[in-house]
C-alpha cells in the first residue's frame, strides 16, 4: 500500500498557517480587533446631513475610518480637532514633550533615593550636564511643569477623541486603551514627583515618552507594529544565519592556520582581532559582517598562513553576499506585504466613507433604498462642493459635475460620485488679463510667421546673400579696396540686426 506524503509546499503552507495562528494574539494586541464598520444612521436634518457628508468625504480623502458620531456637538469637536491651528499645537506639543529630555536633569544623575549625584552638580567636573548646545539645565520644578502641560494637552486630545468616537468605539481600540494607561501612569509619576510627601521621580517613565508618541500617531504605530510582525517571518533565516556564524567561529577557533598561536599573540593583540577563543572568533566574525573591517580581520591570520584567505572568502560569500542580502530581501518582502495591507485598509476606509456620504446626501428619506437606485442631483453636489471647496465659482462646480457625470444623465451614481476625491484636487487657472491675452496673441502670430515656409525660404536667402557679401568684402580687401572699418561694418549691419 503506497504511503502518501505531503509535498514541501504543503508543509510550508501548514507551518505558515500555524505561525499565523500563533501570531494572531500579537496581531490583535498591536492592531486591535478587525474593524467591522457600523452602519451609520441616516440624518434627517438637511444642514446636519450636509455637514456629515463633508466630514465623511474628508475622512475618505485621508483614508481615516469613518467612526465618529453624527450629532452636532461631535461634528463640531471633529472639525475643531482637524483645524490647522490645532494640528500645529498638537505637533508642537509632541516636539516640546520630546525636547524636555535635552534640558532636564539626566536620569543617571539622580540616585535611587531621589538626590542628585555630587559629580553631576559639580560645575568643574561635569559642567551643565553635557546638555545640547550648552543649555542651562532646567530646574526640576520647571521640567515637571512642562511635562505636566504636555500631558494635559495629550489628555485633552484623548478626551476629544473619546467624545468624537463615543465610549464604545473608543474602548474597542487597543491603542486608545494603551494611551490611556500610559497617560495615567505618567501623570501619577509626575504628581508624585512634585509632591514632597511621596516618593521621588522614577527613571522608567522617561522612556515611555517615545512609546506614547508612537502609540498616538497612526503611521508610527502601524510601521512599528509591522516591524514586530515581520520578525516571525525572518526567524528561520536569522536562526540559520546565527548557526552559520557560530559554526564559522568554531571552525576558526579549531583551525591552526587561523587561530592565534603563542608566537603571534602580540601581533593580534595590537591589531585587536583574534580567533584564539570562541568568544573572540564570534566578535571578529561579527565585525567582519560589517564589510568595512574585512582586511583588518583577515590580515593577522593571512600573515601566518596565506591559505587562510580561502576561509575568509567563503565567509564573505556565504554570510555577507548571500546571508545579508537574503535577510534584506525578506525585510523588503514583509514591508511590501505591510504596504499592500495598508493600501487595502485605506481603500476600504475610503469606500465605506464615500458610500456613507452618498447615502446621507441622496438617501436620507429612503432608509431602505439600495445604492443602485439612488442618484445625486446637481443642487446637492453644488452644496457639498461649495462647503469642501469654497474657492470654486459656480461655473467651475458645474464643470466638475459634468466631468463626473460620465453617463450624461444629469445625476451622479455611486461609481461616479467616488471620483469626487480626484475632483477636489483640481486647480483652475486664473483668468488672464487683457494685456496678457494681447501679448499671448502676438506670440502666437510671431510663432506662426516663423513656422511658415516662405519665412524659412527668406531666411535661407538672407544667409546666402550674407555669405556672398562676406566673400565680396574679402576679395575687395585682397585687392586693396574698402579696407576701412566703416566700409566693412555698414554692409553687415542689416544682416546683424536680422540675426539678432
PDB file of N, CA and C in Angstrom, residues 316-372:
ATOM      1  N   UNK A 316      32.814  35.610   3.616  1.00  0.00           N
ATOM      2  CA  UNK A 316      32.258  36.790   2.955  1.00  0.00           C
ATOM      3  C   UNK A 316      31.162  36.407   1.957  1.00  0.00           C
ATOM      4  N   UNK A 317      31.398  35.326   1.222  1.00  0.00           N
ATOM      5  CA  UNK A 317      30.444  34.926   0.204  1.00  0.00           C
ATOM      6  C   UNK A 317      29.146  34.410   0.828  1.00  0.00           C
ATOM      7  N   UNK A 318      29.253  33.558   1.852  1.00  0.00           N
ATOM      8  CA  UNK A 318      28.072  32.914   2.422  1.00  0.00           C
ATOM      9  C   UNK A 318      27.303  33.872   3.322  1.00  0.00           C
ATOM     10  N   UNK A 319      28.005  34.544   4.219  1.00  0.00           N
ATOM     11  CA  UNK A 319      27.317  35.349   5.235  1.00  0.00           C
ATOM     12  C   UNK A 319      26.999  36.764   4.750  1.00  0.00           C
ATOM     13  N   UNK A 320      27.906  37.373   4.012  1.00  0.00           N
ATOM     14  CA  UNK A 320      27.704  38.775   3.618  1.00  0.00           C
ATOM     15  C   UNK A 320      26.917  38.875   2.316  1.00  0.00           C
ATOM     16  N   UNK A 321      27.443  38.262   1.258  1.00  0.00           N
ATOM     17  CA  UNK A 321      26.831  38.443  -0.055  1.00  0.00           C
ATOM     18  C   UNK A 321      25.546  37.640  -0.225  1.00  0.00           C
ATOM     19  N   UNK A 322      25.406  36.527   0.500  1.00  0.00           N
ATOM     20  CA  UNK A 322      24.194  35.719   0.392  1.00  0.00           C
ATOM     21  C   UNK A 322      23.285  35.926   1.597  1.00  0.00           C
ATOM     22  N   UNK A 323      23.835  35.774   2.815  1.00  0.00           N
ATOM     23  CA  UNK A 323      23.003  35.834   4.023  1.00  0.00           C
ATOM     24  C   UNK A 323      22.379  37.187   4.257  1.00  0.00           C
ATOM     25  N   UNK A 324      23.185  38.249   4.231  1.00  0.00           N
ATOM     26  CA  UNK A 324      22.635  39.583   4.494  1.00  0.00           C
ATOM     27  C   UNK A 324      21.676  40.026   3.395  1.00  0.00           C
ATOM     28  N   UNK A 325      21.983  39.674   2.152  1.00  0.00           N
ATOM     29  CA  UNK A 325      21.056  40.028   1.072  1.00  0.00           C
ATOM     30  C   UNK A 325      19.751  39.259   1.178  1.00  0.00           C
ATOM     31  N   UNK A 326      19.819  38.012   1.670  1.00  0.00           N
ATOM     32  CA  UNK A 326      18.589  37.250   1.869  1.00  0.00           C
ATOM     33  C   UNK A 326      17.739  37.864   2.975  1.00  0.00           C
ATOM     34  N   UNK A 327      18.388  38.302   4.051  1.00  0.00           N
ATOM     35  CA  UNK A 327      17.651  38.977   5.123  1.00  0.00           C
ATOM     36  C   UNK A 327      17.025  40.275   4.612  1.00  0.00           C
ATOM     37  N   UNK A 328      17.787  41.020   3.813  1.00  0.00           N
ATOM     38  CA  UNK A 328      17.255  42.265   3.251  1.00  0.00           C
ATOM     39  C   UNK A 328      16.071  41.983   2.329  1.00  0.00           C
ATOM     40  N   UNK A 329      16.155  40.898   1.553  1.00  0.00           N
ATOM     41  CA  UNK A 329      15.046  40.551   0.665  1.00  0.00           C
ATOM     42  C   UNK A 329      13.801  40.185   1.464  1.00  0.00           C
ATOM     43  N   UNK A 330      13.968  39.472   2.568  1.00  0.00           N
ATOM     44  CA  UNK A 330      12.817  39.123   3.401  1.00  0.00           C
ATOM     45  C   UNK A 330      12.209  40.362   4.042  1.00  0.00           C
ATOM     46  N   UNK A 331      13.062  41.286   4.482  1.00  0.00           N
ATOM     47  CA  UNK A 331      12.553  42.531   5.060  1.00  0.00           C
ATOM     48  C   UNK A 331      11.763  43.318   4.012  1.00  0.00           C
ATOM     49  N   UNK A 332      12.297  43.382   2.795  1.00  0.00           N
ATOM     50  CA  UNK A 332      11.601  44.092   1.727  1.00  0.00           C
ATOM     51  C   UNK A 332      10.274  43.417   1.390  1.00  0.00           C
ATOM     52  N   UNK A 333      10.274  42.082   1.368  1.00  0.00           N
ATOM     53  CA  UNK A 333       9.043  41.366   1.067  1.00  0.00           C
ATOM     54  C   UNK A 333       7.999  41.591   2.154  1.00  0.00           C
ATOM     55  N   UNK A 334       8.428  41.558   3.404  1.00  0.00           N
ATOM     56  CA  UNK A 334       7.487  41.783   4.503  1.00  0.00           C
ATOM     57  C   UNK A 334       6.962  43.210   4.487  1.00  0.00           C
ATOM     58  N   UNK A 335       7.838  44.156   4.168  1.00  0.00           N
ATOM     59  CA  UNK A 335       7.393  45.552   4.126  1.00  0.00           C
ATOM     60  C   UNK A 335       6.421  45.770   2.971  1.00  0.00           C
ATOM     61  N   UNK A 336       6.659  45.118   1.830  1.00  0.00           N
ATOM     62  CA  UNK A 336       5.708  45.226   0.719  1.00  0.00           C
ATOM     63  C   UNK A 336       4.353  44.640   1.098  1.00  0.00           C
ATOM     64  N   UNK A 337       4.371  43.509   1.832  1.00  0.00           N
ATOM     65  CA  UNK A 337       3.106  42.934   2.290  1.00  0.00           C
ATOM     66  C   UNK A 337       2.394  43.886   3.241  1.00  0.00           C
ATOM     67  N   UNK A 338       3.175  44.546   4.110  1.00  0.00           N
ATOM     68  CA  UNK A 338       2.565  45.526   5.017  1.00  0.00           C
ATOM     69  C   UNK A 338       1.980  46.698   4.249  1.00  0.00           C
ATOM     70  N   UNK A 339       2.681  47.187   3.231  1.00  0.00           N
ATOM     71  CA  UNK A 339       2.170  48.315   2.455  1.00  0.00           C
ATOM     72  C   UNK A 339       0.928  47.924   1.664  1.00  0.00           C
ATOM     73  N   UNK A 340       0.883  46.687   1.148  1.00  0.00           N
ATOM     74  CA  UNK A 340      -0.321  46.245   0.456  1.00  0.00           C
ATOM     75  C   UNK A 340      -1.507  46.151   1.411  1.00  0.00           C
ATOM     76  N   UNK A 341      -1.252  45.637   2.627  1.00  0.00           N
ATOM     77  CA  UNK A 341      -2.331  45.569   3.612  1.00  0.00           C
ATOM     78  C   UNK A 341      -2.800  46.969   4.000  1.00  0.00           C
ATOM     79  N   UNK A 342      -1.862  47.900   4.128  1.00  0.00           N
ATOM     80  CA  UNK A 342      -2.240  49.275   4.469  1.00  0.00           C
ATOM     81  C   UNK A 342      -3.021  49.920   3.326  1.00  0.00           C
ATOM     82  N   UNK A 343      -2.613  49.631   2.082  1.00  0.00           N
ATOM     83  CA  UNK A 343      -3.346  50.171   0.936  1.00  0.00           C
ATOM     84  C   UNK A 343      -4.765  49.604   0.886  1.00  0.00           C
ATOM     85  N   UNK A 344      -4.913  48.309   1.195  1.00  0.00           N
ATOM     86  CA  UNK A 344      -6.263  47.728   1.219  1.00  0.00           C
ATOM     87  C   UNK A 344      -7.109  48.353   2.316  1.00  0.00           C
ATOM     88  N   UNK A 345      -6.488  48.612   3.481  1.00  0.00           N
ATOM     89  CA  UNK A 345      -7.234  49.246   4.573  1.00  0.00           C
ATOM     90  C   UNK A 345      -7.659  50.659   4.193  1.00  0.00           C
ATOM     91  N   UNK A 346      -6.759  51.420   3.566  1.00  0.00           N
ATOM     92  CA  UNK A 346      -7.108  52.775   3.139  1.00  0.00           C
ATOM     93  C   UNK A 346      -8.217  52.750   2.091  1.00  0.00           C
ATOM     94  N   UNK A 347      -8.119  51.795   1.146  1.00  0.00           N
ATOM     95  CA  UNK A 347      -9.167  51.691   0.132  1.00  0.00           C
ATOM     96  C   UNK A 347     -10.506  51.304   0.753  1.00  0.00           C
ATOM     97  N   UNK A 348     -10.467  50.406   1.735  1.00  0.00           N
ATOM     98  CA  UNK A 348     -11.710  50.016   2.405  1.00  0.00           C
ATOM     99  C   UNK A 348     -12.315  51.192   3.164  1.00  0.00           C
ATOM    100  N   UNK A 349     -11.469  51.971   3.846  1.00  0.00           N
ATOM    101  CA  UNK A 349     -11.973  53.137   4.577  1.00  0.00           C
ATOM    102  C   UNK A 349     -12.563  54.178   3.622  1.00  0.00           C
ATOM    103  N   UNK A 350     -11.878  54.408   2.494  1.00  0.00           N
ATOM    104  CA  UNK A 350     -12.392  55.380   1.525  1.00  0.00           C
ATOM    105  C   UNK A 350     -13.726  54.924   0.948  1.00  0.00           C
ATOM    106  N   UNK A 351     -13.806  53.652   0.604  1.00  0.00           N
ATOM    107  CA  UNK A 351     -15.042  53.141   0.011  1.00  0.00           C
ATOM    108  C   UNK A 351     -16.206  53.256   0.982  1.00  0.00           C
ATOM    109  N   UNK A 352     -15.950  52.898   2.245  1.00  0.00           N
ATOM    110  CA  UNK A 352     -17.028  52.962   3.236  1.00  0.00           C
ATOM    111  C   UNK A 352     -17.448  54.408   3.486  1.00  0.00           C
ATOM    112  N   UNK A 353     -16.477  55.319   3.589  1.00  0.00           N
ATOM    113  CA  UNK A 353     -16.813  56.724   3.847  1.00  0.00           C
ATOM    114  C   UNK A 353     -17.574  57.332   2.667  1.00  0.00           C
ATOM    115  N   UNK A 354     -17.156  57.041   1.440  1.00  0.00           N
ATOM    116  CA  UNK A 354     -17.843  57.605   0.287  1.00  0.00           C
ATOM    117  C   UNK A 354     -19.250  57.023   0.139  1.00  0.00           C
ATOM    118  N   UNK A 355     -19.416  55.738   0.390  1.00  0.00           N
ATOM    119  CA  UNK A 355     -20.753  55.152   0.318  1.00  0.00           C
ATOM    120  C   UNK A 355     -21.681  55.763   1.366  1.00  0.00           C
ATOM    121  N   UNK A 356     -21.149  55.948   2.577  1.00  0.00           N
ATOM    122  CA  UNK A 356     -21.973  56.536   3.627  1.00  0.00           C
ATOM    123  C   UNK A 356     -22.329  57.984   3.307  1.00  0.00           C
ATOM    124  N   UNK A 357     -21.361  58.747   2.777  1.00  0.00           N
ATOM    125  CA  UNK A 357     -21.645  60.130   2.387  1.00  0.00           C
ATOM    126  C   UNK A 357     -22.676  60.184   1.266  1.00  0.00           C
ATOM    127  N   UNK A 358     -22.588  59.245   0.334  1.00  0.00           N
ATOM    128  CA  UNK A 358     -23.555  59.204  -0.768  1.00  0.00           C
ATOM    129  C   UNK A 358     -24.961  58.907  -0.254  1.00  0.00           C
ATOM    130  N   UNK A 359     -25.065  57.987   0.696  1.00  0.00           N
ATOM    131  CA  UNK A 359     -26.375  57.702   1.295  1.00  0.00           C
ATOM    132  C   UNK A 359     -26.914  58.919   2.039  1.00  0.00           C
ATOM    133  N   UNK A 360     -26.045  59.606   2.754  1.00  0.00           N
ATOM    134  CA  UNK A 360     -26.509  60.762   3.514  1.00  0.00           C
ATOM    135  C   UNK A 360     -26.990  61.875   2.583  1.00  0.00           C
ATOM    136  N   UNK A 361     -26.347  62.033   1.429  1.00  0.00           N
ATOM    137  CA  UNK A 361     -26.705  63.131   0.538  1.00  0.00           C
ATOM    138  C   UNK A 361     -27.994  62.871  -0.235  1.00  0.00           C
ATOM    139  N   UNK A 362     -28.201  61.642  -0.668  1.00  0.00           N
ATOM    140  CA  UNK A 362     -29.346  61.411  -1.548  1.00  0.00           C
ATOM    141  C   UNK A 362     -30.268  60.298  -1.064  1.00  0.00           C
ATOM    142  N   UNK A 363     -30.040  59.756   0.123  1.00  0.00           N
ATOM    143  CA  UNK A 363     -30.907  58.686   0.583  1.00  0.00           C
ATOM    144  C   UNK A 363     -31.396  58.851   1.991  1.00  0.00           C
ATOM    145  N   UNK A 364     -31.387  60.062   2.488  1.00  0.00           N
ATOM    146  CA  UNK A 364     -31.781  60.267   3.882  1.00  0.00           C
ATOM    147  C   UNK A 364     -33.251  59.952   4.111  1.00  0.00           C
ATOM    148  N   UNK A 365     -34.092  60.233   3.124  1.00  0.00           N
ATOM    149  CA  UNK A 365     -35.522  59.986   3.283  1.00  0.00           C
ATOM    150  C   UNK A 365     -35.942  58.619   2.744  1.00  0.00           C
ATOM    151  N   UNK A 366     -34.933  57.808   2.337  1.00  0.00           N
ATOM    152  CA  UNK A 366     -35.218  56.463   1.850  1.00  0.00           C
ATOM    153  C   UNK A 366     -34.286  55.479   2.536  1.00  0.00           C
ATOM    154  N   UNK A 367     -34.514  55.158   3.791  1.00  0.00           N
ATOM    155  CA  UNK A 367     -33.580  54.291   4.507  1.00  0.00           C
ATOM    156  C   UNK A 367     -33.454  52.909   3.900  1.00  0.00           C
ATOM    157  N   UNK A 368     -34.487  52.410   3.276  1.00  0.00           N
ATOM    158  CA  UNK A 368     -34.442  51.061   2.743  1.00  0.00           C
ATOM    159  C   UNK A 368     -33.981  51.007   1.293  1.00  0.00           C
ATOM    160  N   UNK A 369     -33.613  52.131   0.728  1.00  0.00           N
ATOM    161  CA  UNK A 369     -33.233  52.157  -0.680  1.00  0.00           C
ATOM    162  C   UNK A 369     -31.850  51.555  -0.879  1.00  0.00           C
ATOM    163  N   UNK A 370     -31.656  50.919  -2.027  1.00  0.00           N
ATOM    164  CA  UNK A 370     -30.359  50.392  -2.393  1.00  0.00           C
ATOM    165  C   UNK A 370     -29.525  51.494  -3.052  1.00  0.00           C
ATOM    166  N   UNK A 371     -28.202  51.297  -3.022  1.00  0.00           N
ATOM    167  CA  UNK A 371     -27.321  52.318  -3.586  1.00  0.00           C
ATOM    168  C   UNK A 371     -27.520  52.466  -5.094  1.00  0.00           C
ATOM    169  N   UNK A 372     -27.868  51.380  -5.770  1.00  0.00           N
ATOM    170  CA  UNK A 372     -28.047  51.455  -7.217  1.00  0.00           C
ATOM    171  C   UNK A 372     -29.270  52.277  -7.614  1.00  0.00           C
TER     172      UNK A 372
END
